[in-house]
Tab-separated table of C-alpha atoms and ligand atoms in Angstrom:
chain	number	residue	atom	x	y	z
A	1356	MET	CA	0.000	0.000	0.000
A	1357	SER	CA	1.142	3.521	-0.733
A	1358	ASP	CA	1.527	5.980	2.155
A	1359	GLN	CA	1.627	9.076	-0.061
A	1360	PRO	CA	-1.269	11.489	-0.580
A	1361	ALA	CA	-2.976	10.835	-3.898
A	1362	SER	CA	-2.554	14.497	-4.803
A	1363	LEU	CA	1.155	14.235	-5.653
A	1364	HIS	CA	1.924	14.306	-9.369
A	1365	PRO	CA	3.374	11.158	-11.014
A	1366	GLN	CA	6.591	13.114	-11.675
A	1367	THR	CA	6.948	13.479	-7.896
A	1368	LEU	CA	5.654	10.007	-7.051
A	1369	VAL	CA	8.404	8.313	-9.098
A	1370	LEU	CA	10.827	9.734	-6.507
A	1371	HIS	CA	8.722	9.780	-3.335
A	1372	GLY	CA	5.780	7.413	-3.813
A	1373	GLY	CA	5.218	4.272	-1.802
A	1374	SER	CA	6.233	3.027	1.615
A	1375	TYR	CA	9.979	3.747	1.442
A	1376	ARG	CA	11.313	7.022	2.833
A	1377	SER	CA	14.744	5.948	4.075
A	1378	ASP	CA	16.281	2.700	5.235
A	1379	PRO	CA	15.061	2.006	8.801
A	1380	ALA	CA	18.415	0.471	9.778
A	1381	THR	CA	20.844	3.050	8.353
A	1382	GLY	CA	18.905	6.071	7.069
A	1383	ALA	CA	20.122	5.394	3.528
A	1384	VAL	CA	18.105	7.473	1.075
A	1385	ALA	CA	18.626	5.342	-2.031
A	1386	VAL	CA	16.770	2.043	-1.710
A	1387	PRO	CA	19.359	-0.570	-0.645
A	1388	ILE	CA	19.613	-3.926	-2.375
A	1389	TYR	CA	18.452	-6.383	0.279
A	1390	GLN	CA	20.400	-9.355	-0.987
A	1391	THR	CA	18.939	-11.853	1.453
A	1392	THR	CA	16.776	-14.916	1.137
A	1393	SER	CA	15.307	-14.926	4.644
A	1394	TYR	CA	14.456	-12.758	7.642
A	1395	GLN	CA	14.905	-13.348	11.385
A	1396	PHE	CA	11.593	-13.707	13.243
A	1397	GLN	CA	11.194	-11.864	16.556
A	1398	ASP	CA	9.695	-14.949	18.245
A	1399	THR	CA	7.417	-17.865	17.412
A	1400	GLY	CA	4.252	-15.751	17.743
A	1401	HIS	CA	5.644	-13.267	15.216
A	1402	ALA	CA	6.522	-16.086	12.821
A	1403	GLU	CA	3.060	-17.597	13.212
A	1404	ARG	CA	1.318	-14.290	12.480
A	1405	LEU	CA	3.474	-13.683	9.398
A	1406	PHE	CA	2.781	-17.136	7.980
A	1407	ALA	CA	-0.977	-16.709	8.540
A	1408	LEU	CA	-0.791	-13.276	6.852
A	1409	ASP	CA	-2.348	-11.827	10.021
A	1410	GLU	CA	0.625	-9.479	10.050
A	1411	LEU	CA	2.471	-8.443	6.901
A	1412	GLY	CA	6.225	-8.832	6.939
A	1413	PHE	CA	9.154	-10.529	5.315
A	1414	ILE	CA	9.555	-14.292	5.531
A	1415	TYR	CA	11.412	-15.462	2.443
A	1416	SER	CA	12.450	-13.475	-0.647
A	1417	ARG	CA	10.565	-15.646	-3.126
A	1418	VAL	CA	7.347	-13.996	-1.904
A	1419	ALA	CA	8.468	-10.574	-0.610
A	1420	ASN	CA	11.689	-8.564	-0.244
A	1421	PRO	CA	12.222	-5.006	1.101
A	1422	THR	CA	13.906	-3.719	-2.093
A	1423	THR	CA	11.086	-5.161	-4.160
A	1424	ASP	CA	8.496	-3.789	-1.737
A	1425	ALA	CA	9.856	-0.256	-2.194
A	1426	PHE	CA	9.496	-0.619	-5.965
A	1427	GLU	CA	6.038	-2.194	-5.762
A	1428	THR	CA	4.535	0.439	-3.481
A	1429	ARG	CA	6.111	3.220	-5.525
A	1430	ILE	CA	4.927	2.030	-8.922
A	1431	ALA	CA	1.440	1.399	-7.520
A	1432	ALA	CA	1.370	5.047	-6.397
A	1433	VAL	CA	2.665	6.313	-9.762
A	1434	GLU	CA	0.058	4.333	-11.690
A	1435	GLY	CA	-2.765	5.307	-9.357
A	1436	GLY	CA	-3.394	1.720	-8.238
A	1437	ALA	CA	-3.846	0.145	-4.798
A	1438	ALA	CA	-0.941	-2.335	-4.722
A	1439	ALA	CA	1.540	-4.062	-7.007
A	1440	LEU	CA	3.454	-7.295	-7.447
A	1441	ALA	CA	6.859	-7.324	-9.165
A	1442	LEU	CA	7.876	-10.480	-11.038
A	1443	ALA	CA	10.850	-11.912	-12.899
A	1444	SER	CA	9.640	-10.825	-16.359
A	1445	GLY	CA	6.828	-9.191	-18.260
A	1446	GLN	CA	5.847	-12.660	-19.439
A	1447	ALA	CA	5.432	-13.814	-15.827
A	1448	ALA	CA	3.321	-10.718	-15.138
A	1449	SER	CA	0.927	-11.350	-18.025
A	1450	ALA	CA	0.693	-15.103	-17.238
A	1451	TYR	CA	0.016	-14.508	-13.521
A	1452	SER	CA	-2.456	-11.722	-14.247
A	1453	VAL	CA	-4.648	-14.223	-16.090
A	1454	LEU	CA	-3.979	-17.362	-14.015
A	1455	ASN	CA	-4.923	-15.431	-10.876
A	1456	VAL	CA	-8.579	-15.542	-11.948
A	1457	ALA	CA	-8.780	-18.241	-14.655
A	1458	GLY	CA	-8.325	-22.011	-14.387
A	1459	ALA	CA	-9.161	-25.119	-16.414
A	1460	GLY	CA	-12.548	-24.738	-18.105
A	1461	ASP	CA	-12.489	-20.939	-17.890
A	1462	ASN	CA	-11.861	-18.454	-20.684
A	1463	ILE	CA	-10.624	-14.926	-21.209
A	1464	VAL	CA	-11.353	-12.625	-24.134
A	1465	SER	CA	-8.245	-10.975	-25.581
A	1466	SER	CA	-7.513	-8.399	-28.238
A	1467	THR	CA	-5.776	-9.911	-31.273
A	1468	ASP	CA	-3.185	-7.096	-31.208
A	1469	LEU	CA	-0.553	-8.569	-28.901
A	1470	TYR	CA	3.166	-8.831	-28.287
A	1471	GLY	CA	4.454	-12.087	-29.835
A	1472	GLY	CA	5.335	-13.633	-26.472
A	1473	THR	CA	1.851	-12.931	-25.125
A	1474	TRP	CA	0.315	-14.359	-28.279
A	1475	ALA	CA	2.259	-17.622	-27.819
A	1476	LEU	CA	1.294	-17.764	-24.131
A	1477	PHE	CA	-2.388	-17.249	-24.921
A	1478	ALA	CA	-2.709	-19.330	-28.098
A	1479	ALA	CA	-0.676	-22.356	-26.965
A	1480	THR	CA	0.527	-22.488	-23.362
A	1481	LEU	CA	-2.667	-21.385	-21.604
A	1482	LYS	CA	-4.547	-23.891	-23.755
A	1483	HIS	CA	-2.419	-26.642	-22.185
A	1484	PHE	CA	-3.563	-25.320	-18.796
A	1485	GLY	CA	-7.186	-25.671	-19.943
A	1486	VAL	CA	-7.699	-21.908	-20.211
A	1487	GLU	CA	-9.306	-20.870	-23.488
A	1488	VAL	CA	-8.359	-17.495	-24.961
A	1489	ARG	CA	-10.983	-16.008	-27.281
A	1490	PHE	CA	-9.284	-13.550	-29.630
A	1491	VAL	CA	-11.368	-10.643	-30.866
A	1492	ASP	CA	-10.736	-7.635	-33.096
A	1493	PRO	CA	-10.635	-4.466	-30.947
A	1494	ALA	CA	-11.864	-2.338	-33.874
A	1495	ASP	CA	-15.361	-3.003	-32.459
A	1496	PRO	CA	-15.434	-3.002	-28.628
A	1497	GLU	CA	-18.742	-4.930	-28.761
A	1498	ASN	CA	-16.733	-7.962	-29.929
A	1499	PHE	CA	-15.733	-8.351	-26.274
A	1500	ARG	CA	-19.363	-8.522	-25.161
A	1501	ARG	CA	-20.231	-11.048	-27.873
A	1502	ALA	CA	-17.418	-13.399	-26.803
A	1503	THR	CA	-18.309	-13.270	-23.088
A	1504	ASP	CA	-20.057	-16.092	-21.264
A	1505	ALA	CA	-20.447	-17.243	-17.646
A	1506	ARG	CA	-16.912	-18.689	-17.605
A	1507	THR	CA	-15.219	-15.494	-18.876
A	1508	ARG	CA	-12.804	-14.360	-16.162
A	1509	ALA	CA	-11.075	-11.356	-17.734
A	1510	TYR	CA	-10.575	-9.163	-20.794
A	1511	TYR	CA	-6.986	-8.602	-21.915
A	1512	ALA	CA	-5.423	-6.006	-24.211
A	1513	GLU	CA	-2.332	-3.940	-24.929
A	1514	SER	CA	-2.828	-0.191	-24.723
A	1515	LEU	CA	-0.524	0.677	-27.657
A	1516	PRO	CA	0.239	-2.552	-29.558
A	1517	ASN	CA	2.836	-2.662	-32.287
A	1518	PRO	CA	3.263	-2.979	-35.236
A	1519	LYS	CA	-0.095	-1.305	-35.987
A	1520	LEU	CA	0.158	1.242	-33.122
A	1521	GLU	CA	-3.639	1.505	-32.927
A	1522	VAL	CA	-4.648	2.577	-29.420
A	1523	PHE	CA	-6.974	0.131	-27.638
A	1524	PRO	CA	-10.463	1.406	-26.658
A	1525	ILE	CA	-9.780	1.037	-22.917
A	1526	GLY	CA	-12.814	2.951	-21.629
A	1527	GLU	CA	-15.289	1.308	-24.005
A	1528	VAL	CA	-14.191	-2.268	-23.231
A	1529	ALA	CA	-13.761	-1.593	-19.490
A	1530	ALA	CA	-17.358	-0.307	-19.439
A	1531	ILE	CA	-18.684	-3.450	-21.123
A	1532	GLY	CA	-16.709	-5.507	-18.615
A	1533	ARG	CA	-18.096	-3.592	-15.658
A	1534	GLU	CA	-21.607	-4.171	-16.972
A	1535	LEU	CA	-21.003	-7.926	-17.267
A	1536	GLY	CA	-18.713	-8.328	-14.245
A	1537	VAL	CA	-15.472	-8.890	-16.167
A	1538	PRO	CA	-12.230	-7.015	-15.267
A	1539	LEU	CA	-10.057	-5.492	-18.006
A	1540	ILE	CA	-6.326	-6.244	-17.762
A	1541	VAL	CA	-4.198	-3.771	-19.760
A	1542	ASP	CA	-0.572	-4.334	-20.765
A	1543	ASN	CA	0.680	-0.725	-20.747
A	1544	THR	CA	4.341	-1.568	-21.467
A	1545	ALA	CA	4.547	0.645	-24.555
A	1546	ALA	CA	3.034	3.784	-22.999
A	1547	PRO	CA	3.794	4.293	-19.278
A	1548	LEU	CA	2.570	7.736	-18.092
A	1549	THR	CA	1.408	8.572	-21.634
A	1550	ILE	CA	-1.604	6.256	-21.211
A	1551	ARG	CA	-3.274	5.967	-17.769
A	1552	PRO	CA	-5.471	2.831	-17.953
A	1553	PHE	CA	-6.980	3.120	-14.446
A	1554	GLU	CA	-8.423	6.538	-15.314
A	1555	HIS	CA	-10.486	4.789	-18.007
A	1556	GLY	CA	-11.787	1.908	-15.916
A	1557	ALA	CA	-9.125	-0.803	-16.323
A	1558	ALA	CA	-8.992	-3.114	-13.291
A	1559	VAL	CA	-5.408	-4.358	-13.613
A	1560	VAL	CA	-2.315	-2.966	-15.369
A	1561	VAL	CA	0.688	-5.100	-16.295
A	1562	TYR	CA	4.113	-3.969	-17.457
A	1563	SER	CA	7.236	-5.468	-18.815
A	1564	ALA	CA	9.570	-3.388	-16.604
A	1565	THR	CA	12.314	-4.522	-18.982
A	1566	LYS	CA	11.301	-1.735	-21.364
A	1567	TYR	CA	10.683	1.935	-20.434
A	1568	ILE	CA	10.538	1.487	-16.658
A	1569	GLY	CA	14.044	0.020	-16.456
A	1570	GLY	CA	14.797	2.206	-19.441
A	1571	HIS	CA	18.439	1.293	-19.919
A	1572	GLY	CA	18.242	-2.232	-21.293
A	1573	THR	CA	19.902	-3.857	-18.265
A	1574	SER	CA	17.301	-6.070	-16.561
A	1575	ILE	CA	14.316	-8.325	-17.253
A	1576	GLY	CA	11.292	-7.893	-14.988
A	1577	GLY	CA	7.563	-7.324	-14.857
A	1578	VAL	CA	4.881	-5.919	-12.616
A	1579	ILE	CA	1.151	-6.373	-11.999
A	1580	ILE	CA	-0.727	-3.385	-10.534
A	1581	ASP	CA	-4.121	-3.860	-8.913
A	1582	GLY	CA	-6.378	-0.853	-9.500
A	1583	GLY	CA	-8.309	-1.716	-6.350
A	1584	ASN	CA	-11.389	-0.626	-8.282
A	1585	PHE	CA	-13.097	-3.857	-9.326
A	1586	PRO	CA	-16.130	-5.140	-7.349
A	1587	TRP	CA	-15.128	-8.822	-7.155
A	1588	ALA	CA	-17.660	-9.563	-4.416
A	1589	GLU	CA	-20.567	-8.366	-6.572
A	1590	HIS	CA	-19.680	-11.069	-9.106
A	1591	ALA	CA	-18.689	-13.753	-6.611
A	1592	ASP	CA	-19.591	-16.696	-8.875
A	1593	ARG	CA	-17.239	-15.474	-11.576
A	1594	PHE	CA	-14.189	-15.267	-9.308
A	1595	PRO	CA	-13.928	-18.459	-7.224
A	1596	THR	CA	-10.165	-17.947	-6.672
A	1597	LEU	CA	-10.982	-14.788	-4.701
A	1598	THR	CA	-14.360	-15.608	-3.194
A	1599	GLN	CA	-14.131	-19.347	-2.350
A	1600	PRO	CA	-12.255	-20.617	0.741
A	1601	ASP	CA	-8.557	-21.338	0.086
A	1602	PRO	CA	-7.535	-24.508	1.969
A	1603	SER	CA	-3.886	-23.376	2.003
A	1604	TYR	CA	-4.914	-20.414	4.219
A	1605	HIS	CA	-7.181	-22.184	6.730
A	1606	GLY	CA	-10.223	-21.861	4.516
A	1607	ALA	CA	-10.293	-18.056	4.423
A	1608	THR	CA	-11.214	-16.359	1.140
A	1609	TRP	CA	-8.807	-13.851	-0.417
A	1610	LEU	CA	-11.433	-11.145	-0.230
A	1611	GLU	CA	-11.607	-11.697	3.552
A	1612	LYS	CA	-7.822	-11.928	3.930
A	1613	ALA	CA	-7.285	-8.675	2.053
A	1614	ALA	CA	-10.092	-6.691	3.692
A	1615	PRO	CA	-7.946	-5.166	6.493
A	1616	LEU	CA	-5.311	-4.090	3.921
A	1617	GLY	CA	-7.600	-2.353	1.439
A	1618	PRO	CA	-9.028	-3.329	-1.955
A	1619	VAL	CA	-6.049	-5.531	-2.807
A	1620	ALA	CA	-7.476	-9.091	-2.849
A	1621	TYR	CA	-6.477	-9.690	-6.472
A	1622	VAL	CA	-2.805	-8.816	-6.108
A	1623	LEU	CA	-2.496	-10.313	-2.605
A	1624	ARG	CA	-3.701	-13.637	-3.967
A	1625	ALA	CA	-1.288	-13.423	-6.927
A	1626	ARG	CA	1.573	-13.024	-4.458
A	1627	ALA	CA	0.484	-15.443	-1.746
A	1628	VAL	CA	-0.562	-18.238	-4.118
A	1629	LEU	CA	0.950	-17.883	-7.606
A	1630	LEU	CA	4.299	-16.399	-6.620
A	1631	ARG	CA	4.564	-18.770	-3.645
A	1632	ASP	CA	3.774	-21.827	-5.788
A	1633	ILE	CA	5.172	-21.028	-9.245
A	1634	GLY	CA	7.940	-18.737	-8.049
A	1635	ALA	CA	8.819	-16.254	-10.830
A	1636	ALA	CA	10.517	-14.056	-8.207
A	1637	VAL	CA	12.435	-11.023	-9.459
A	1638	ALA	CA	16.009	-10.552	-8.217
A	1639	PRO	CA	16.491	-7.530	-5.896
A	1640	GLN	CA	19.506	-6.517	-8.037
A	1641	ASN	CA	17.157	-6.117	-11.002
A	1642	VAL	CA	14.551	-4.301	-8.904
A	1643	PHE	CA	17.260	-1.795	-7.921
A	1644	GLN	CA	17.697	-1.040	-11.645
A	1645	PHE	CA	13.928	-0.608	-12.059
A	1646	ILE	CA	13.845	1.852	-9.158
A	1647	GLN	CA	16.637	3.905	-10.753
A	1648	GLY	CA	14.759	3.787	-14.047
A	1649	LEU	CA	11.422	4.733	-12.532
A	1650	GLU	CA	12.916	7.842	-10.889
A	1651	THR	CA	13.696	9.414	-14.280
A	1652	LEU	CA	10.845	7.835	-16.251
A	1653	PRO	CA	8.843	11.087	-16.699
A	1654	LEU	CA	11.898	12.904	-18.104
A	1655	ARG	CA	12.751	10.077	-20.459
A	1656	VAL	CA	9.160	9.596	-21.619
A	1657	ARG	CA	8.953	13.294	-22.451
A	1658	GLN	CA	12.141	13.126	-24.541
A	1659	HIS	CA	11.170	9.798	-26.168
A	1660	ASN	CA	7.786	11.242	-27.145
A	1661	GLU	CA	9.259	14.488	-28.477
A	1662	ASN	CA	11.926	12.691	-30.529
A	1663	ALA	CA	9.378	10.197	-31.899
A	1664	ILE	CA	7.183	13.017	-33.232
A	1665	ALA	CA	10.212	14.574	-34.944
A	1666	VAL	CA	11.282	11.211	-36.428
A	1667	ALA	CA	7.757	10.441	-37.671
A	1668	ASN	CA	7.518	13.855	-39.353
A	1669	PHE	CA	10.952	13.380	-40.926
A	1670	LEU	CA	10.060	9.942	-42.318
A	1671	LYS	CA	6.746	11.165	-43.735
A	1672	ASP	CA	8.586	13.370	-46.224
A	1673	ARG	CA	11.201	10.845	-47.347
A	1674	PRO	CA	11.011	9.514	-50.930
A	1675	GLU	CA	12.084	5.985	-49.832
A	1676	VAL	CA	9.119	5.701	-47.439
A	1677	SER	CA	5.622	4.804	-48.628
A	1678	HIS	CA	3.806	4.953	-45.303
A	1679	VAL	CA	4.518	6.000	-41.694
A	1680	ILE	CA	2.662	4.180	-38.912
A	1681	PHE	CA	2.294	6.534	-35.951
A	1682	PRO	CA	-0.771	7.381	-33.823
A	1683	ALA	CA	-0.555	11.083	-34.753
A	1684	PHE	CA	-1.096	10.225	-38.432
A	1685	GLN	CA	-4.123	7.972	-38.053
A	1686	THR	CA	-7.627	8.878	-39.214
A	1687	GLY	CA	-11.214	8.157	-38.194
A	1688	GLU	CA	-11.873	6.089	-35.088
A	1689	ASN	CA	-8.177	5.295	-34.543
A	1690	ALA	CA	-7.389	9.018	-34.498
A	1691	ARG	CA	-10.184	9.574	-31.981
A	1692	ARG	CA	-8.794	6.837	-29.731
A	1693	ALA	CA	-5.268	8.250	-29.980
A	1694	GLN	CA	-6.674	11.646	-28.982
A	1695	ALA	CA	-8.718	10.215	-26.110
A	1696	TYR	CA	-6.072	7.990	-24.504
A	1697	LEU	CA	-2.607	9.400	-25.284
A	1698	HIS	CA	-1.380	12.390	-23.279
A	1699	GLY	CA	1.833	14.354	-23.739
A	1700	GLY	CA	2.839	12.505	-26.893
A	1701	TYR	CA	2.190	9.423	-28.988
A	1702	GLY	CA	4.716	6.997	-27.527
A	1703	ALA	CA	8.199	6.297	-28.861
A	1704	LEU	CA	7.398	3.582	-31.372
A	1705	VAL	CA	7.370	4.585	-35.028
A	1706	GLY	CA	6.764	2.164	-37.887
A	1707	PHE	CA	7.380	2.811	-41.537
A	1708	GLU	CA	7.225	0.959	-44.830
A	1709	LEU	CA	10.044	1.090	-47.329
A	1710	LYS	CA	8.955	1.200	-50.944
A	1711	GLY	CA	11.744	-1.265	-51.757
A	1712	GLY	CA	10.201	-4.055	-49.628
A	1713	LYS	CA	12.159	-6.785	-47.867
A	1714	GLU	CA	15.498	-6.163	-49.589
A	1715	ALA	CA	15.351	-2.446	-48.764
A	1716	GLY	CA	14.516	-3.373	-45.161
A	1717	ARG	CA	17.653	-5.497	-44.929
A	1718	LYS	CA	19.864	-2.807	-46.465
A	1719	PHE	CA	18.403	-0.106	-44.210
A	1720	ILE	CA	19.063	-2.100	-41.040
A	1721	ASN	CA	22.571	-3.099	-42.104
A	1722	ALA	CA	23.468	0.530	-42.856
A	1723	LEU	CA	22.525	1.874	-39.410
A	1724	LYS	CA	25.490	3.199	-37.438
A	1725	LEU	CA	23.935	4.871	-34.376
A	1726	LEU	CA	20.685	2.945	-33.948
A	1727	TYR	CA	20.989	-0.551	-32.548
A	1728	HIS	CA	19.503	-3.541	-34.358
A	1729	VAL	CA	17.825	-5.401	-31.491
A	1730	ALA	CA	14.562	-7.140	-30.561
A	1731	ASN	CA	13.687	-4.701	-27.797
A	1732	ILE	CA	11.823	-1.469	-27.155
A	1733	GLY	CA	12.002	1.206	-24.493
A	1734	ASP	CA	15.769	1.523	-24.192
A	1735	ALA	CA	17.134	5.068	-23.774
A	1736	ARG	CA	19.053	4.345	-27.000
A	1737	SER	CA	17.288	4.328	-30.370
A	1738	LEU	CA	16.547	0.834	-31.657
A	1739	ALA	CA	15.416	-0.594	-34.986
A	1740	ILE	CA	14.195	-3.940	-36.225
A	1741	HIS	CA	12.930	-5.376	-39.505
A	1742	PRO	CA	10.156	-7.773	-38.412
A	1743	ALA	CA	9.887	-9.653	-41.742
A	1744	THR	CA	13.402	-11.041	-41.319
A	1745	THR	CA	13.366	-11.390	-37.502
A	1746	THR	CA	10.448	-11.320	-35.019
A	1747	HIS	CA	7.851	-12.310	-37.639
A	1748	SER	CA	10.039	-14.444	-39.941
A	1749	GLN	CA	8.404	-17.724	-38.799
A	1750	LEU	CA	5.008	-16.514	-40.025
A	1751	SER	CA	3.882	-16.897	-43.645
A	1752	GLU	CA	3.761	-13.643	-45.591
A	1753	ALA	CA	-0.067	-13.733	-45.386
A	1754	ASP	CA	0.017	-14.114	-41.589
A	1755	GLN	CA	2.632	-11.359	-41.383
A	1756	LEU	CA	0.241	-9.063	-43.254
A	1757	LEU	CA	-2.578	-9.954	-40.839
A	1758	THR	CA	-0.468	-8.760	-37.910
A	1759	GLY	CA	0.382	-5.549	-39.788
A	1760	VAL	CA	3.887	-6.519	-40.931
A	1761	THR	CA	4.541	-5.801	-44.615
A	1762	PRO	CA	7.853	-6.929	-46.205
A	1763	GLY	CA	9.281	-3.391	-46.045
A	1764	TYR	CA	8.063	-2.605	-42.527
A	1765	VAL	CA	10.671	-1.261	-40.092
A	1766	ARG	CA	9.947	-0.601	-36.408
A	1767	LEU	CA	11.833	2.091	-34.538
A	1768	SER	CA	11.925	2.557	-30.794
A	1769	VAL	CA	13.060	6.155	-30.722
A	1770	GLY	CA	15.531	6.927	-27.940
A	1771	ILE	CA	16.518	10.058	-26.078
A	1772	GLU	CA	19.640	10.996	-28.064
A	1773	TYR	CA	19.987	14.455	-29.617
A	1774	ILE	CA	17.387	14.492	-32.375
A	1775	ASP	CA	19.690	15.621	-35.218
A	1776	ASP	CA	21.976	12.652	-34.590
A	1777	ILE	CA	19.047	10.222	-34.840
A	1778	VAL	CA	17.777	11.862	-38.028
A	1779	ASN	CA	21.252	11.903	-39.594
A	1780	ASP	CA	21.658	8.161	-39.030
A	1781	LEU	CA	18.206	7.465	-40.455
A	1782	THR	CA	19.016	9.664	-43.468
A	1783	GLN	CA	22.177	7.822	-44.402
A	1784	ALA	CA	20.536	4.409	-43.839
A	1785	LEU	CA	17.551	5.384	-46.018
A	1786	GLU	CA	19.938	6.516	-48.750
A	1787	ALA	CA	21.759	3.165	-48.489
A	1788	SER	CA	18.514	1.182	-48.621
A	1789	GLY	CA	18.270	1.803	-52.346
A	1790	ALA	CA	14.506	2.152	-52.115
B	1083	PLP	C1	8.534	-7.173	-23.904
B	1083	PLP	C2	7.071	-7.212	-23.733
B	1083	PLP	C3	6.449	-8.188	-22.927
B	1083	PLP	C4	7.232	-9.289	-22.254
B	1083	PLP	O1	8.105	-8.785	-21.290
B	1083	PLP	P1	9.494	-9.511	-20.862
B	1083	PLP	O2	9.982	-8.626	-19.789
B	1083	PLP	O3	10.364	-9.552	-22.076
B	1083	PLP	O4	9.120	-10.885	-20.391
B	1083	PLP	C5	5.079	-8.134	-22.784
B	1083	PLP	N1	4.344	-7.188	-23.396
B	1083	PLP	C6	4.905	-6.237	-24.181
B	1083	PLP	C7	4.035	-5.209	-24.834
B	1083	PLP	C8	6.278	-6.218	-24.381
B	1083	PLP	O5	6.828	-5.283	-25.164
């Protein structure tokens, strides 16, 4: 839980939000790396209360750690949520966010526009767990309603999915979910601070902290943030994991267990059951990097967003480029969604199509000198990738087109370098692409 007044701005909360003020043992201001597996109990009564979750404290670092706690309470405050759970990767965060409410025989309804790793998790691995994922086109929010039945446990979507970069209708789908008793989980990895899913009715936000939050390409991690805003008890039949007695906690329900702590049943259960049993615990060393990243996130996001607008405008006028994919350039309903959900910029991802197709894509990438050629986004450095020869190369050309990847498509994750240096590198690589 966050101890800070809700009135502080996110730019302040990244530095001051959450439970950590200074280290209780030493007064250290920077959050120390608590490189320990276990914690001395005061006496047997203390140990008993901790194990029963009647008192919150540290037992064993698989389930909770003071460094991680500082990060979790701070990012919950920044996002405007009630509590958070940090995990070993973004993949663990998306998997746990679903498995926390869905089991064998249940289903979730997901947007088709997903990160490749999430797509594989949903289309194949969750199926092996007996969880059905119903994929629907987010162009029409009503598709979510049509796919919902009594065993639907959640809606899932990415706020700003690439390669299409069409903003998800968060408010529209969250409203349908609230009508039917289904929480919306939003992966906001591509647009922290720029998109604020809880303000539009999302119930849960997940991040790959690997990307903008870490921000420097050093560490893999993820986080689940509980908005504390979903009325689980009103839809008790839909959420047995939260409303039915859990034998591993003396038959208490997670709603009852969480009640003294606030509206945090969802994320408390994810920690006390999924993290305890499946164990995708994040290393405190990595959490330290995420804390450093979070502290400057607003500054970096501002520069990323500003540079991306400049890069998109530059590309639009280039003779080698047939089409620039960027939320600012969309029309119709997609433009309305970009306007409604993006604030202070359009994110740092810019896609473009080279007239010369696949061969031009290869030449462009190979000519880059400043931009890195990597399968990542959200680094402070500018990054580029040619999906047709890398991330999407296993798909047939027809399937690539369905996901929005044309042969000449290049994705940029625009960094925070001096803008002229980025543009100069793009210029010489475009000239070398022969398009
Ligand atoms: C990278 C990414 C993930 C997965 O995160 P990892 O930290 O790599 O496990 C999930 N969603 C999106 C949108 C991503 O970009």
